[in-house]
Short mmCIF file of C-alpha atoms in Angstrom, two decimals:
data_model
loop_
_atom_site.label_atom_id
_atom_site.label_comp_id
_atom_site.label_asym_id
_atom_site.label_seq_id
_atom_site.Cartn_x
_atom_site.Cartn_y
_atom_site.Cartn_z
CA UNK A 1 4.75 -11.98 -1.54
CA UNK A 2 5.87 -10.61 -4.62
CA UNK A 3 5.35 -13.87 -7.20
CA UNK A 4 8.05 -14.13 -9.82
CA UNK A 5 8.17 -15.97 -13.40
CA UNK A 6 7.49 -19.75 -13.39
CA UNK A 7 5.66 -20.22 -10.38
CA UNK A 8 2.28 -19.92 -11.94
CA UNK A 9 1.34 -21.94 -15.70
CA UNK A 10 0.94 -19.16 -18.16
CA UNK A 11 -2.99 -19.66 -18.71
CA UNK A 12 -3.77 -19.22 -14.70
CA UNK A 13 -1.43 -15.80 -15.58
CA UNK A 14 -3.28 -14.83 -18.45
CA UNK A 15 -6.70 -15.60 -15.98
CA UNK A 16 -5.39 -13.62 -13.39
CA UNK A 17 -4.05 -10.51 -15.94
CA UNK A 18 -7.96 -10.60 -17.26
CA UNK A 19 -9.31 -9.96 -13.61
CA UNK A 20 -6.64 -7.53 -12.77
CA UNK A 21 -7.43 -5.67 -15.89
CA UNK A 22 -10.82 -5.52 -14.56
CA UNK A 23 -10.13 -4.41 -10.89
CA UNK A 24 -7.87 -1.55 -12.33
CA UNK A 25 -10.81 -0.56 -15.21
CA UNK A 26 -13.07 -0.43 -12.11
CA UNK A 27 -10.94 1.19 -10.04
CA UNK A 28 -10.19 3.82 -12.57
CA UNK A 29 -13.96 4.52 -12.77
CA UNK A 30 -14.25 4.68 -9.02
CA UNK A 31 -10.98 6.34 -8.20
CA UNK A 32 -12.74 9.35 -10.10
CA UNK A 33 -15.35 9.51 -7.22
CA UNK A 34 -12.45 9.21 -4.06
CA UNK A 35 -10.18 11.96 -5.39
CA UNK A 36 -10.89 14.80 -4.54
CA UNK A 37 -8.92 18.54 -3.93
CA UNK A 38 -7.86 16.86 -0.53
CA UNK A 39 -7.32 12.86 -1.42
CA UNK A 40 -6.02 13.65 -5.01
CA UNK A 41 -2.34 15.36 -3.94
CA UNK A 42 -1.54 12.45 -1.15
CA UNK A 43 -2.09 9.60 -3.66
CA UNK A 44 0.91 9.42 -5.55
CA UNK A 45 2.43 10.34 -2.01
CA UNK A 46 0.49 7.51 -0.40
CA UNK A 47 2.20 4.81 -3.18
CA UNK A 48 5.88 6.43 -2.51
CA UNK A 49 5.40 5.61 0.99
CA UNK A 50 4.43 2.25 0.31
CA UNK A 51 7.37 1.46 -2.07
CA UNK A 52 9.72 2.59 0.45
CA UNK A 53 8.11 0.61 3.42
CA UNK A 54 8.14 -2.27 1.36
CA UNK A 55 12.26 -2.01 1.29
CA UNK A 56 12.00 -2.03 5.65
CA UNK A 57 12.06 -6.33 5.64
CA UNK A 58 11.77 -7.19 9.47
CA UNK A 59 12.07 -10.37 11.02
CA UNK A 60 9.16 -12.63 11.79
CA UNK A 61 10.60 -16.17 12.36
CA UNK A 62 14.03 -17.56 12.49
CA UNK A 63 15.52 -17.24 8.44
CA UNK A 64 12.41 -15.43 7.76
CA UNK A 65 11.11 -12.10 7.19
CA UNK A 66 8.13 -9.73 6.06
CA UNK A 67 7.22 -6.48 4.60
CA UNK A 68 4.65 -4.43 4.07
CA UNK A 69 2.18 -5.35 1.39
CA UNK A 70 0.22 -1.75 1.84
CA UNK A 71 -3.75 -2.45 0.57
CA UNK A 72 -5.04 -1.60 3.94
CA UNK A 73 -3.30 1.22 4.01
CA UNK A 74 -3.91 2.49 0.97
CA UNK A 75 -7.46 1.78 1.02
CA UNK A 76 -7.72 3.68 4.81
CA UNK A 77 -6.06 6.49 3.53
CA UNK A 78 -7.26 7.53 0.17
CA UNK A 79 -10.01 5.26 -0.77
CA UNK A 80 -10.40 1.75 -1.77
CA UNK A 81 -10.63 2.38 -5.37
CA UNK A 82 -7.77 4.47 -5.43
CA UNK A 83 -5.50 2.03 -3.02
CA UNK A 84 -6.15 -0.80 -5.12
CA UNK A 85 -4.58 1.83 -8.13
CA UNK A 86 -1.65 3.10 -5.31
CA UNK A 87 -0.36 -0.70 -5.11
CA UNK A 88 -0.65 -1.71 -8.56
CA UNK A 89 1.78 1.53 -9.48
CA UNK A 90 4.18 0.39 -6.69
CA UNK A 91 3.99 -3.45 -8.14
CA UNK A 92 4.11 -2.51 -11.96
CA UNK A 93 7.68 0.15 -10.85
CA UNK A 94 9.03 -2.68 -8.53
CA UNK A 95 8.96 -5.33 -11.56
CA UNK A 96 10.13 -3.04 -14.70
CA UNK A 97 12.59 -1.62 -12.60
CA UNK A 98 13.50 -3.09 -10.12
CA UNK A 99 13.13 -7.10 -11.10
CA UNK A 100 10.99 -7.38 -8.26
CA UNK A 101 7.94 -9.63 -8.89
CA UNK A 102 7.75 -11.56 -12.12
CA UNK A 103 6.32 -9.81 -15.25
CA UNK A 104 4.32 -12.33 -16.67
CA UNK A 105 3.05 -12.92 -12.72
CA UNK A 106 1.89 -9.02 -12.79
CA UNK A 107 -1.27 -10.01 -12.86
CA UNK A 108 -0.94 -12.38 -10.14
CA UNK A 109 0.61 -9.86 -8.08
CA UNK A 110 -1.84 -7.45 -8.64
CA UNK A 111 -4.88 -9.31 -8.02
CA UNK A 112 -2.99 -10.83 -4.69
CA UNK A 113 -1.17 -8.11 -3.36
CA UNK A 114 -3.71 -5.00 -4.43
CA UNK A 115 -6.90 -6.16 -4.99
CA UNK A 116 -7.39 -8.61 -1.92
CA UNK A 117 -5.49 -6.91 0.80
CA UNK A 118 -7.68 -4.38 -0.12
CA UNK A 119 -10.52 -5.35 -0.43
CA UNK A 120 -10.87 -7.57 2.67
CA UNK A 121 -9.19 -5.03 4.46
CA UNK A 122 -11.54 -1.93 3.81
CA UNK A 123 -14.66 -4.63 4.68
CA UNK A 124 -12.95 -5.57 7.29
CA UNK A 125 -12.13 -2.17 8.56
CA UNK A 126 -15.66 -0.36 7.33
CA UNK A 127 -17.29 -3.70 9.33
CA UNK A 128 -15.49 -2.79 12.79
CA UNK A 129 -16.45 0.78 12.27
CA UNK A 130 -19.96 0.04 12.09
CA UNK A 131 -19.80 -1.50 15.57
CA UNK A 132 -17.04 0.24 17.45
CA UNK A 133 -17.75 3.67 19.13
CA UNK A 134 -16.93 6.35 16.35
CA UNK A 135 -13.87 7.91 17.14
CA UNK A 136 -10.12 8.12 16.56
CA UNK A 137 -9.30 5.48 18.81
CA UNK A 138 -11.74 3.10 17.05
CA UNK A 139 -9.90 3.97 13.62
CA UNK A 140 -6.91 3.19 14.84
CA UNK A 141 -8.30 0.18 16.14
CA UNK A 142 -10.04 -0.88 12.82
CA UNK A 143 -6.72 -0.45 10.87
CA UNK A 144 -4.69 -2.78 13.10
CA UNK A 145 -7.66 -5.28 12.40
CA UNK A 146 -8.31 -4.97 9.34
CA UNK A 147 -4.78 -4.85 8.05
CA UNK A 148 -4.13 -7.83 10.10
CA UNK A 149 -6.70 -9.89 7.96
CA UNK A 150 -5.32 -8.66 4.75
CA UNK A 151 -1.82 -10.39 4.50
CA UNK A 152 -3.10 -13.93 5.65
CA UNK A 153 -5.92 -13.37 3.34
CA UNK A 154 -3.37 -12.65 0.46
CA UNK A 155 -1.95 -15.83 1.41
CA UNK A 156 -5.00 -17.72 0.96
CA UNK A 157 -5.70 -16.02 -2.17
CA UNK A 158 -2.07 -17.52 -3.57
CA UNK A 159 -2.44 -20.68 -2.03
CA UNK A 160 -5.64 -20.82 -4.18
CA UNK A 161 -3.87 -19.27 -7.25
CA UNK A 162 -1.26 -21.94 -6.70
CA UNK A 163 -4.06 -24.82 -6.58
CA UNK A 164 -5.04 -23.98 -10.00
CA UNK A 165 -1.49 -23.39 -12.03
CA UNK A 166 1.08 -24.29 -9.55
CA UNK A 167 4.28 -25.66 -12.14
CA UNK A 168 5.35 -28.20 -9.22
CA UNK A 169 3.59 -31.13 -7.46
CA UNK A 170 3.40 -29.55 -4.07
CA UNK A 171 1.23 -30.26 -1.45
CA UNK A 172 -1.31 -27.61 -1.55
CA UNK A 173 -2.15 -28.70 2.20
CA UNK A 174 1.56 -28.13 2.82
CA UNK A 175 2.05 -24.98 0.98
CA UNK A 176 -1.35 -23.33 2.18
CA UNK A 177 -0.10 -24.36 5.83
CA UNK A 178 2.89 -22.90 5.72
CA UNK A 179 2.14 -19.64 3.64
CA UNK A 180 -0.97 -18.79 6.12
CA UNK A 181 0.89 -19.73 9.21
CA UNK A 182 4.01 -17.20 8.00
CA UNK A 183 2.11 -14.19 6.89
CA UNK A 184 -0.40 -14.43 10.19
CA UNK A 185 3.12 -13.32 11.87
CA UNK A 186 3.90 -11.09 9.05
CA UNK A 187 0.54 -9.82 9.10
CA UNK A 188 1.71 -8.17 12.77
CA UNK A 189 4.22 -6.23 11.06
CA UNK A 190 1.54 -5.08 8.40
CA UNK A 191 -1.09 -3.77 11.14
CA UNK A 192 1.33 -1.82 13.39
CA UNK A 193 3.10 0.01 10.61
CA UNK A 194 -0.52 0.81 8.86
CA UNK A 195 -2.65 2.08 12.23
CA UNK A 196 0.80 3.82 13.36
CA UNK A 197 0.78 5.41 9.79
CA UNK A 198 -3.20 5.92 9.87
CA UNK A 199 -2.59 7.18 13.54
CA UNK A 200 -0.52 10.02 12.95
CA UNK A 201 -1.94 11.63 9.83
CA UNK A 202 -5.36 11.56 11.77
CA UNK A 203 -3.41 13.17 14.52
CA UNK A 204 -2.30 15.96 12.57
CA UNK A 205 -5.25 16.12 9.46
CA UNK A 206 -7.78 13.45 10.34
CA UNK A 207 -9.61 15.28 7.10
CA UNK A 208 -7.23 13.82 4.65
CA UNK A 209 -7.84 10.32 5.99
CA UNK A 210 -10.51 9.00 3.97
CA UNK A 211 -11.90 5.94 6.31
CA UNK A 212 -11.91 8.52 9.14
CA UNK A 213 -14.11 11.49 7.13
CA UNK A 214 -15.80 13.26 9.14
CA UNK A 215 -13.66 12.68 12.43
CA UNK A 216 -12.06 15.74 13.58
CA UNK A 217 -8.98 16.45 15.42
CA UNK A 218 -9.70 17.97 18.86
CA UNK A 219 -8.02 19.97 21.01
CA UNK A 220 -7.14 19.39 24.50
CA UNK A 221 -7.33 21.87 27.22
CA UNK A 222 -6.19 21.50 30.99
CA UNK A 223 -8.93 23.18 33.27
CA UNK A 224 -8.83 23.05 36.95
CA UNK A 225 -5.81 20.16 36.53
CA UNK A 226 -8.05 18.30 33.98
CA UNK A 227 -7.60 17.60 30.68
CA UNK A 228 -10.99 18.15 28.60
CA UNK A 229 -11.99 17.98 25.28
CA UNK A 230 -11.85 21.63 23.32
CA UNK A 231 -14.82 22.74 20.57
CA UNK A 232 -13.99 21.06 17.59
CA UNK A 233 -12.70 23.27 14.65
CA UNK A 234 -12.26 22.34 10.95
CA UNK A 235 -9.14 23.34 9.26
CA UNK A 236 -9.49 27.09 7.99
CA UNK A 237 -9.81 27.31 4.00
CA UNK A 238 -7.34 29.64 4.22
CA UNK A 239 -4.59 27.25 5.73
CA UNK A 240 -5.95 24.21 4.31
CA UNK A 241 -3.77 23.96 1.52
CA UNK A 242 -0.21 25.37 2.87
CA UNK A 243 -1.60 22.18 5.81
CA UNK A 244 -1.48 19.84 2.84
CA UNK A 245 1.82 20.44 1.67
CA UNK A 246 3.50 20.01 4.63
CA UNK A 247 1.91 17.26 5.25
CA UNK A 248 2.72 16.43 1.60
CA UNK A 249 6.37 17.19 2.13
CA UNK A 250 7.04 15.49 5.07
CA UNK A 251 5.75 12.46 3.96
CA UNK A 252 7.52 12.69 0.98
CA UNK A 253 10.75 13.47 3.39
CA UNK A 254 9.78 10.36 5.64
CA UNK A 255 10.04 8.05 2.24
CA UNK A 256 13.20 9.21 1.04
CA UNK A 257 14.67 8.83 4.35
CA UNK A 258 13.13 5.00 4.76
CA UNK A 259 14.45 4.19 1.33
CA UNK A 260 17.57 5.92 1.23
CA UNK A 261 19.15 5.40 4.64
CA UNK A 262 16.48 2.93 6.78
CA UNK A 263 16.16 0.29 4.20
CA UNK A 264 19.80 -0.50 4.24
CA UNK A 265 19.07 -1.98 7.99
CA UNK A 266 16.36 -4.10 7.06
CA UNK A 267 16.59 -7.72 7.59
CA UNK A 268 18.20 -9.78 4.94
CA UNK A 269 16.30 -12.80 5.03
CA UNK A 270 13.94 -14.40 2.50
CA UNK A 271 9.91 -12.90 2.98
CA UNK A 272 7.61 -15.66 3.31
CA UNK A 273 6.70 -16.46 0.28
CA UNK A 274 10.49 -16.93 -0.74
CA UNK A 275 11.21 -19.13 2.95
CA UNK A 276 8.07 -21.25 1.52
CA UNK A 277 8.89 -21.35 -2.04
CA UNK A 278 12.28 -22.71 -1.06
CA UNK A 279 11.56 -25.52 1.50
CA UNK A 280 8.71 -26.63 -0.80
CA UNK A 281 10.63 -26.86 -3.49
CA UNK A 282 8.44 -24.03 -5.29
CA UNK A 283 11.30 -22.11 -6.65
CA UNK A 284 12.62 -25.18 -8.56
CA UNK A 285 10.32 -23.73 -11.58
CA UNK A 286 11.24 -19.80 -11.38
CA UNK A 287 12.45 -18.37 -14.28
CA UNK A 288 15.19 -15.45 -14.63
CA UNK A 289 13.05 -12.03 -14.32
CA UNK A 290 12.77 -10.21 -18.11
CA UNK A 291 14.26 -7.19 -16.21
CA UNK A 292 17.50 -8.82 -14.69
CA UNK A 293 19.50 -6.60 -16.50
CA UNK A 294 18.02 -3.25 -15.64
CA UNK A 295 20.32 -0.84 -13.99
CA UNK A 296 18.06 -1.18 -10.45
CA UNK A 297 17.58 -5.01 -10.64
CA UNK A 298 17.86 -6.15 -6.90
CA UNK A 299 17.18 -2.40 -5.53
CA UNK A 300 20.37 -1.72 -6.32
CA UNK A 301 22.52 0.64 -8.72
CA UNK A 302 24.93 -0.57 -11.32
CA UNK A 303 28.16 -0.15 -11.19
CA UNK A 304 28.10 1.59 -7.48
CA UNK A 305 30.55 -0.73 -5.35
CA UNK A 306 29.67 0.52 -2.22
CA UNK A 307 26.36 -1.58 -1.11
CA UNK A 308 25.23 0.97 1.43
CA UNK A 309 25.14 4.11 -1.61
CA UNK A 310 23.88 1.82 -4.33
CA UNK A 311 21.39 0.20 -1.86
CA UNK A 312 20.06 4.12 -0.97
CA UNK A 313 19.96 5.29 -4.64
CA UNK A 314 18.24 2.75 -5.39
CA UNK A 315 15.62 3.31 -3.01
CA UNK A 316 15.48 7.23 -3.27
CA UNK A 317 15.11 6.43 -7.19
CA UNK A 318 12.82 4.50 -6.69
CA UNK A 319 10.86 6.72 -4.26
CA UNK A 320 11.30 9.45 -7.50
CA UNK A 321 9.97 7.23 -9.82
CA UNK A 322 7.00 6.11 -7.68
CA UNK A 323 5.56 9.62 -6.97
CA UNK A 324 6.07 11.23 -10.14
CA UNK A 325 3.68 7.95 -11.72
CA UNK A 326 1.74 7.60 -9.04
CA UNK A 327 0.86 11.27 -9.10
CA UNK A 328 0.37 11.76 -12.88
CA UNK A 329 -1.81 9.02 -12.99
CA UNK A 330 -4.44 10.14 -10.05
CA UNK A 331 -3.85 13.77 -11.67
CA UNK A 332 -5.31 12.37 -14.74
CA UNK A 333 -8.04 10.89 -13.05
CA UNK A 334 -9.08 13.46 -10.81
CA UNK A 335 -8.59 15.45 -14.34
CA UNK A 336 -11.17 12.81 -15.75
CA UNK A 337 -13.91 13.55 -12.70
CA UNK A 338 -13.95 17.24 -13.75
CA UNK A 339 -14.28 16.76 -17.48
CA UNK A 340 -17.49 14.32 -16.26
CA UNK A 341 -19.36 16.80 -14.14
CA UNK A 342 -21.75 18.24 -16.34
CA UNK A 343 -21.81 22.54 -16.00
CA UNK A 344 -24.49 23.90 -14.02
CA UNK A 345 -27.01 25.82 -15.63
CA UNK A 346 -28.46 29.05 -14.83
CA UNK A 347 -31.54 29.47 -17.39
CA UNK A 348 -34.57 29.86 -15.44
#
C-alpha cells in the first residue's frame, strides 16, 4: 500500500504531511512513557522485523499479492505510541533508500500505513481484551482480530485520501470497492503473521509484550498423566537481561534471514494497491520516485548481476539500516524520559 508520487494533488500531500507531523510529535511525547528498560531494546528490533516481513509478498488473488503493513504489530508489541514511530522509520528507509513509496506521498504513507493500522488496531485489540477471558490465548486471539481490521481500514483511509486529491477521474465507488475487497484478503496474511509473531514472543517472554503486561508464561507439569498448570514465576532480575538479548538476537537473526534468503521467494506480483492502481487507470499519473537512482532502488544492489545476491543484500542492508535508526531514535527517546523525571528528594 505503499503510495508513490502523483497519485495524490500536492495540497492533499502537504494536508496529510501536517497530520503526520502531528501523529509523530505525539508519538514522540508518548513513546517516552512506553519505553522502558524492557520495551526500549526490542524497538528498533521490532521495525527491522517489519522491514524484512514487508519484502515476504504472498499471494492473495490471481496477479495479486500482499504484505505486511505491521501497525498492529507494532502497536501489540511495544506500544502504540512507539509502533506508530516503528513504521514511520521502516516507511521513511523504504522511500530514501529503497524508492519504495513516493517522497512527496510520505506523509500519505505515514498517516495510512502507521497511524491507522495502528490505531484501529490497538482499539480494536484493547476492545476484545476487555471482553475476552484474560489470558494468552485471548491475546493471541485479539491480534488476529485486530490486525485483521487494520489493513481494510488502511484501505478505507486511502480510498478517502484518494476522494479528496485523487490526480485521475476514477470512480471512487470503483476504487474504494476494489481496494477494500483486496486488502480484506490481504488483511489474512497481516493477522496470521502478527498473532504468530505476538504468539511466540509471549511464549518465550510474555513480559516484553506490551498488550499482554502482566500475563505470565506458565509452566506445565504432567502429574498423575495430567498436564496442570505450574506456580507462575517472573523472570529472575538476574537473567532478565542475558533473556533479552537472546531474544534480541534471534530476532535480529530471524530478519536477516527473511530479508536475505526468504524474500527472494516471495511472490512477484503487484500488492493491491498496485493491481488497483493499474486496472483503474490510477497509475496513469505516477511520477518517477526522487530516489530512482539510489544504489538500493527496487530492493536491489547496483551493479550485482546475480538477482538472487543483489536481491539478499539488499534486504540484509536494509535490515542494517533499519535497526541501527530505529534503535538510535527510541534510544534517544527513552534518553528523553530520564532527563524528564524530576530527582527524588530526600530533605525531610
Amino acid at each position: 500500500m505503499h503510495v508513490p508520487d502523483g497519485f495524490i494533488d500536492a495540497p492533499t500531500s502537504a494536508v496529510t504531511a501536517v497530520v503526520a507531523a502531528g501523529a509523530l510529535a505525539v508519538s514522540l511525547r508518548g513513546a517516552r512513557r512506553e519505553l522502558d528498560e524492557k520495551t526500549a531494546p526490542l524497538a528498533g528490533l521490532v521495525a527491522a522485523f517489519i522491514f524484512a516481513v514487508q519484502m515476504l509478498n504472498f499471494p492473495v488473488a490471481a496477479g495479486t499479492s500482499g504484505h505486511l503493513l505491521g501497525g498492529a504489530l507494532a502497536a501489540i508489541l511495544v506500544g502504540p505510541y512507539t509502533g506508530v514511530l516503528c513504521v514511520s522509520v521502516v516507511l521513511l528507509m523504504q522511500g530514501v533508500l529503497f524508492a519504495d513509496g513516493g517522497l512527496t506521498a510520505l506523509g500519505v504513507n505515514i498517516t495510512d500505513m502507521a497511524l491507522v493500522t495502528t490505531v484501529v488496531s490497538y482499539a480494536v485489540f484493547r476492545g476484545l481484551l476487555a471482553v475476552l477471558p484474560w489470558g494468552r490465548r485471548s491475546v493471541t486471539v485479539a491480534s488476529f482480530l485486530a490486525a485483521l481490521v487494520s489493513v481494510p481500514a488502511a484501505a478505507c483511509a486511502f480510498t478517502l485520501i484518494y476522494a479528496v486529491g485523487g490526480t485521475t477521474d476514477v470512480s471512487i465507488g470503483k476504487v474504494a470497492t476494489a481496494m477494500i475487497g483486496v486488502h480484506v484478503l490481504i488483511g489474512v496474511g497481516e493477522a496470521v503473521i502478527t498473532a504468530l509473531t505476538v504468539g511466540a514472543v509471549i511464549a518465550v517472554r510474555p513480559d516484553l509484550v506490551h498488550g499482554a503486561r502482566g500475563l505470565r508464561q506458565r509452566l506445565r507439569l504432567r502429574v498423575d498423566g495430567e498436564l496442570v498448570d505450574a506456580p507462575a514465576s517472573p523472570v529472575s532480575p538476574a537473567t532478565a537481561p542475558a533473556s533479552r538479548r537472546k531474544v534480541w538476537v534471534t530476532g535480529l537473526v530471524a530478519s536477516l534471514v527473511l530479508a536475505g534468503f526468504v524474500s527472494f521467494y516471495a511472490s512477484a506480483s503487484p500488492d493491491g494497491l498496485e493491481k488497483v492502481a493499474h486496472d483503474k487507470g490510477i497509475d496513469t499519473r505516477a511520477k518517477e520516485h526522487a530516489s530512482a537512482g539510489s544504489p538500493l532502488a527496487d530492493y536491489g544492489v547496483k551493479d550485482v548481476s546475480d538477482a538472487r545476491l543483489s536481491g539478499g543484500l539488499a534486504g540484509v542492508i536494509g535490515v542494517g539500516v533499519t535497526v541501527v535508526a530505529g534503535s538510535a531514535v527510541f534510544w534517544a527517546v527513552r534518553r528523553r524520559r530520564d532527563t524528564d523525571v524530576p530527582p527524588v528528594s530526600h530533605g525531610l
